[in-house]
Amino acid sequence: MADRTSRVSVKRKEKKAENKTNDEKEKEKTKCGKKLEKVAKKPETTSEPGVMDEDKRNGEATGAAAVPVKKNDGTGEFEPIELPPFEIVTGEQMSPFYFKFQFRNVEYSSGRNKTLLCYRVDTPGGSTEPLKGYLEDEHATAHAEEAFFQQVLPDSSPSQEYDVTWYVTSSPCVACAAKVANILRQRKKLRLCVFCSRLFESEEPAIVEGLKALANAGCKLRMMKPSDFEHVWETYVEKEDQSFTPWEDCKENYDYYMEKLADILK
């Protein structure tokens, strides 16, 4: 009797297990069916040839750069976000780190992707205090040379005399050289002297022609010698109690750049 009861119990368990297996199979079929249906219903996205590339080149008609950022939805896909445009930074004095890194007159300026421009504006007769300060850019909006005339001398009268001195980390690019030369031709009483730490792409023919045109418009182009670096340090750097010590090859690099500039302007 006990044997019979035991066999019945085993049969019931086997049947229950079989039913459970069948249920799981049905659920799996249903699940797979839904997946297939979902894939079948997913719309295809097509675009005309070149449209995608055009959107990438134009940043999808936005004025700021788009940077891919990973989504948080677990798909591993990326979506672009907009970055704000860089702005011109102005001030009276810069940090010692900025000066030592950005103004160093090395031959290969790796990592130095901005222009720092220290300026002094004097009016004849000394009737007003000279304007002094500095500008820096990120080569994304207006360059520092153009920003000077937009922010420091935006509406100066053509009849007003100015003596302007710049100390810049590198010589102007082609576009800035052309713009500054044009301003000097229009404002005959504006005298500009530019001291450069380095020459920007001075092997490029367009750069050479731009510097020549700038000189022909009346701009005095000079390379910064050790005493000029010391002057910038004393005038435009938040140095506190630190003193300026020229780097080891400061004079040697000045001689190198001075010779190159002389060859350009001869």
Short mmCIF file of C-alpha atoms in Angstrom, two decimals:
data_model
loop_
_atom_site.label_atom_id
_atom_site.label_comp_id
_atom_site.label_asym_id
_atom_site.label_seq_id
_atom_site.Cartn_x
_atom_site.Cartn_y
_atom_site.Cartn_z
CA MET A 1 0.00 0.00 0.00
CA ALA A 2 2.87 2.28 0.96
CA ASP A 3 4.56 1.33 -2.35
CA ARG A 4 1.50 2.24 -4.38
CA THR A 5 1.08 5.57 -2.59
CA SER A 6 4.74 6.34 -3.24
CA ARG A 7 4.43 5.53 -6.99
CA VAL A 8 1.35 7.76 -7.28
CA SER A 9 3.17 10.58 -5.55
CA VAL A 10 6.16 10.25 -7.91
CA LYS A 11 3.87 10.28 -10.97
CA ARG A 12 2.13 13.44 -9.74
CA LYS A 13 5.50 15.15 -9.27
CA GLU A 14 6.67 14.13 -12.76
CA LYS A 15 3.44 15.41 -14.31
CA LYS A 16 3.75 18.68 -12.39
CA ALA A 17 7.35 19.09 -13.57
CA GLU A 18 6.30 18.37 -17.16
CA ASN A 19 3.49 20.92 -17.00
CA LYS A 20 5.96 23.46 -15.59
CA THR A 21 8.39 22.79 -18.44
CA ASN A 22 5.62 23.20 -21.00
CA ASP A 23 4.55 26.51 -19.39
CA GLU A 24 8.12 27.80 -19.53
CA LYS A 25 8.39 26.85 -23.21
CA GLU A 26 5.17 28.70 -23.99
CA LYS A 27 6.40 31.77 -22.15
CA GLU A 28 9.71 31.63 -24.06
CA LYS A 29 7.86 31.37 -27.39
CA THR A 30 5.66 34.34 -26.47
CA LYS A 31 8.70 36.34 -25.40
CA CYS A 32 10.58 35.56 -28.61
CA GLY A 33 7.49 36.40 -30.63
CA LYS A 34 7.27 39.81 -28.98
CA LYS A 35 10.95 40.47 -29.67
CA LEU A 36 10.54 39.57 -33.33
CA GLU A 37 7.46 41.74 -33.58
CA LYS A 38 9.33 44.64 -31.97
CA VAL A 39 12.20 44.29 -34.41
CA ALA A 40 9.81 44.07 -37.34
CA LYS A 41 7.97 47.22 -36.25
CA LYS A 42 11.14 49.29 -35.69
CA PRO A 43 11.15 52.00 -38.42
CA GLU A 44 14.11 52.28 -40.73
CA THR A 45 15.93 55.58 -40.72
CA THR A 46 17.29 56.64 -44.06
CA SER A 47 18.98 59.80 -45.15
CA GLU A 48 20.03 61.19 -48.48
CA PRO A 49 23.68 60.72 -49.42
CA GLY A 50 25.84 63.48 -47.94
CA VAL A 51 23.17 64.78 -45.54
CA MET A 52 24.73 63.12 -42.51
CA ASP A 53 28.21 64.39 -43.38
CA GLU A 54 26.86 67.87 -43.98
CA ASP A 55 25.19 67.89 -40.56
CA LYS A 56 28.43 66.82 -38.91
CA ARG A 57 30.39 69.49 -40.69
CA ASN A 58 27.89 72.16 -39.73
CA GLY A 59 27.44 70.95 -36.16
CA GLU A 60 23.73 70.62 -36.95
CA ALA A 61 23.44 74.37 -37.51
CA THR A 62 24.65 75.25 -34.00
CA GLY A 63 27.26 77.82 -33.15
CA ALA A 64 29.04 75.69 -30.59
CA ALA A 65 31.07 72.52 -30.86
CA ALA A 66 29.26 69.24 -30.26
CA VAL A 67 30.96 66.69 -28.04
CA PRO A 68 29.73 63.06 -27.80
CA VAL A 69 28.65 62.02 -24.31
CA LYS A 70 27.57 58.52 -23.30
CA LYS A 71 23.90 58.08 -22.47
CA ASN A 72 22.85 56.76 -19.09
CA ASP A 73 20.15 54.44 -20.45
CA GLY A 74 22.45 51.41 -20.65
CA THR A 75 22.46 51.25 -24.45
CA GLY A 76 26.07 52.36 -24.77
CA GLU A 77 25.10 54.91 -27.46
CA PHE A 78 26.39 58.45 -27.62
CA GLU A 79 24.58 61.72 -28.10
CA PRO A 80 26.12 65.17 -28.75
CA ILE A 81 25.96 68.03 -26.26
CA GLU A 82 26.69 71.67 -27.03
CA LEU A 83 29.60 73.46 -25.41
CA PRO A 84 29.46 77.23 -24.81
CA PRO A 85 31.76 79.31 -27.06
CA PHE A 86 35.05 80.43 -25.58
CA GLU A 87 35.20 84.03 -24.44
CA ILE A 88 37.94 86.62 -24.45
CA VAL A 89 39.41 86.90 -20.97
CA THR A 90 40.53 90.35 -19.83
CA GLY A 91 42.44 91.51 -16.79
CA GLU A 92 45.24 93.67 -15.47
CA GLN A 93 47.58 90.91 -14.34
CA MET A 94 47.98 87.21 -15.18
CA SER A 95 49.17 84.32 -13.07
CA PRO A 96 52.91 83.49 -12.97
CA PHE A 97 52.14 80.03 -14.39
CA TYR A 98 50.41 81.51 -17.45
CA PHE A 99 53.33 83.81 -18.09
CA LYS A 100 56.05 81.17 -17.66
CA PHE A 101 54.28 78.67 -19.89
CA GLN A 102 52.59 80.80 -22.55
CA PHE A 103 55.33 83.43 -23.02
CA ARG A 104 58.28 81.06 -23.16
CA ASN A 105 59.98 81.62 -26.52
CA VAL A 106 60.43 77.97 -27.46
CA GLU A 107 60.78 76.95 -31.09
CA TYR A 108 57.98 74.35 -30.98
CA SER A 109 55.04 75.73 -29.01
CA SER A 110 53.28 72.42 -28.32
CA GLY A 111 50.22 72.79 -26.06
CA ARG A 112 50.20 76.58 -26.28
CA ASN A 113 46.81 76.92 -27.98
CA LYS A 114 45.93 80.45 -26.92
CA THR A 115 47.27 83.96 -27.44
CA LEU A 116 48.07 86.26 -24.55
CA LEU A 117 48.32 89.94 -25.42
CA CYS A 118 49.59 92.50 -22.90
CA TYR A 119 48.92 96.08 -23.94
CA ARG A 120 49.74 99.66 -23.07
CA VAL A 121 47.98 102.63 -24.66
CA ASP A 122 49.48 106.11 -24.32
CA THR A 123 48.12 109.42 -25.55
CA PRO A 124 50.58 112.19 -26.49
CA GLY A 125 51.19 114.76 -23.76
CA GLY A 126 50.40 112.38 -20.95
CA SER A 127 47.04 114.02 -20.32
CA THR A 128 45.55 110.69 -19.17
CA GLU A 129 46.90 107.63 -17.43
CA PRO A 130 48.01 104.92 -19.87
CA LEU A 131 45.66 102.00 -20.34
CA LYS A 132 47.25 98.71 -19.31
CA GLY A 133 45.99 95.15 -19.19
CA TYR A 134 45.98 91.85 -21.01
CA LEU A 135 43.70 89.74 -23.20
CA GLU A 136 43.72 86.02 -23.84
CA ASP A 137 41.82 83.88 -26.31
CA GLU A 138 41.24 80.23 -27.15
CA HIS A 139 41.39 80.59 -30.94
CA ALA A 140 37.66 79.90 -31.13
CA THR A 141 36.02 83.32 -31.27
CA ALA A 142 37.76 86.64 -32.00
CA HIS A 143 41.53 86.42 -31.60
CA ALA A 144 43.20 88.66 -29.04
CA GLU A 145 44.51 91.09 -31.67
CA GLU A 146 41.03 91.73 -33.05
CA ALA A 147 39.49 91.76 -29.55
CA PHE A 148 41.84 94.60 -28.55
CA PHE A 149 40.22 96.93 -31.06
CA GLN A 150 36.75 95.69 -30.13
CA GLN A 151 37.12 96.05 -26.36
CA VAL A 152 40.01 98.40 -25.55
CA LEU A 153 39.79 100.90 -28.42
CA PRO A 154 36.36 100.22 -29.94
CA ASP A 155 35.31 103.72 -30.99
CA SER A 156 38.51 105.73 -31.03
CA SER A 157 38.46 108.84 -33.19
CA PRO A 158 40.66 108.70 -36.32
CA SER A 159 42.01 112.12 -35.33
CA GLN A 160 43.10 110.97 -31.86
CA GLU A 161 46.74 110.07 -31.50
CA TYR A 162 47.63 106.80 -29.76
CA ASP A 163 50.88 105.03 -29.04
CA VAL A 164 50.03 101.37 -28.59
CA THR A 165 52.44 98.69 -27.42
CA TRP A 166 51.69 94.97 -27.46
CA TYR A 167 53.58 92.08 -25.92
CA VAL A 168 52.16 88.90 -27.44
CA THR A 169 52.93 85.21 -27.07
CA SER A 170 53.10 84.75 -30.85
CA SER A 171 52.96 86.84 -34.01
CA PRO A 172 49.53 87.34 -35.65
CA CYS A 173 47.89 84.80 -37.93
CA VAL A 174 47.06 85.69 -41.55
CA ALA A 175 43.56 86.99 -40.79
CA CYS A 176 44.63 89.09 -37.78
CA ALA A 177 47.60 90.57 -39.62
CA ALA A 178 45.28 91.68 -42.43
CA LYS A 179 42.71 93.17 -40.03
CA VAL A 180 45.30 95.06 -37.99
CA ALA A 181 47.00 96.37 -41.16
CA ASN A 182 43.65 97.64 -42.41
CA ILE A 183 42.97 99.43 -39.10
CA LEU A 184 46.39 101.11 -39.21
CA ARG A 185 45.70 102.36 -42.73
CA GLN A 186 42.39 103.86 -41.59
CA ARG A 187 43.73 105.38 -38.35
CA LYS A 188 46.82 107.22 -39.47
CA LYS A 189 47.50 108.61 -35.98
CA LEU A 190 47.53 105.22 -34.29
CA ARG A 191 51.09 103.95 -33.89
CA LEU A 192 51.52 100.28 -33.02
CA CYS A 193 54.60 98.42 -31.84
CA VAL A 194 54.32 94.64 -31.40
CA PHE A 195 56.82 92.60 -29.38
CA CYS A 196 56.44 88.87 -30.09
CA SER A 197 57.70 86.00 -27.98
CA ARG A 198 57.48 83.54 -30.90
CA LEU A 199 56.75 83.58 -34.62
CA PHE A 200 53.57 81.79 -35.65
CA GLU A 201 54.04 79.39 -38.62
CA SER A 202 56.69 81.66 -40.07
CA GLU A 203 57.51 79.15 -42.83
CA GLU A 204 54.09 79.58 -44.44
CA PRO A 205 54.11 81.97 -47.43
CA ALA A 206 50.75 83.50 -46.43
CA ILE A 207 52.07 84.27 -42.94
CA VAL A 208 55.21 85.86 -44.40
CA GLU A 209 53.14 88.07 -46.70
CA GLY A 210 50.82 89.01 -43.83
CA LEU A 211 53.71 90.14 -41.63
CA LYS A 212 55.20 92.14 -44.50
CA ALA A 213 51.85 93.85 -45.13
CA LEU A 214 51.56 94.63 -41.43
CA ALA A 215 55.01 96.23 -41.41
CA ASN A 216 54.21 98.19 -44.59
CA ALA A 217 51.09 99.57 -42.86
CA GLY A 218 53.31 101.12 -40.21
CA CYS A 219 53.45 98.46 -37.50
CA LYS A 220 56.83 98.00 -35.81
CA LEU A 221 57.45 94.28 -35.37
CA ARG A 222 59.99 93.17 -32.78
CA MET A 223 60.97 89.97 -31.00
CA MET A 224 60.98 89.93 -27.20
CA LYS A 225 64.45 89.94 -25.68
CA PRO A 226 65.19 88.95 -22.05
CA SER A 227 64.65 92.49 -20.75
CA ASP A 228 61.20 92.56 -22.43
CA PHE A 229 60.17 89.35 -20.66
CA GLU A 230 61.28 90.91 -17.39
CA HIS A 231 59.22 94.03 -18.13
CA VAL A 232 56.09 91.92 -18.77
CA TRP A 233 56.78 90.01 -15.55
CA GLU A 234 57.06 93.21 -13.51
CA THR A 235 54.06 94.92 -15.12
CA TYR A 236 51.50 92.27 -16.06
CA VAL A 237 52.06 89.34 -13.69
CA GLU A 238 50.73 88.75 -10.16
CA LYS A 239 54.22 87.91 -9.03
CA GLU A 240 53.90 88.85 -5.31
CA ASP A 241 57.46 88.46 -3.96
CA GLN A 242 58.76 86.32 -6.81
CA SER A 243 61.55 87.63 -9.01
CA PHE A 244 61.98 86.90 -12.70
CA THR A 245 64.75 84.54 -13.77
CA PRO A 246 65.11 84.09 -17.56
CA TRP A 247 65.01 80.45 -18.67
CA GLU A 248 68.23 78.91 -19.87
CA ASP A 249 67.74 79.35 -23.63
CA CYS A 250 65.86 82.67 -23.49
CA LYS A 251 68.61 84.73 -25.16
CA GLU A 252 69.50 81.97 -27.63
CA ASN A 253 65.88 81.64 -28.76
CA TYR A 254 65.55 85.42 -29.05
CA ASP A 255 68.55 85.49 -31.41
CA TYR A 256 67.03 82.65 -33.45
CA TYR A 257 63.66 84.38 -33.85
CA MET A 258 65.21 87.79 -34.45
CA GLU A 259 67.16 86.39 -37.39
CA LYS A 260 64.02 84.78 -38.84
CA LEU A 261 62.02 88.00 -38.51
CA ALA A 262 64.81 89.99 -40.16
CA ASP A 263 64.76 87.56 -43.10
CA ILE A 264 60.98 87.98 -43.44
CA LEU A 265 61.01 91.78 -43.38
CA LYS A 266 64.10 92.40 -45.52
#
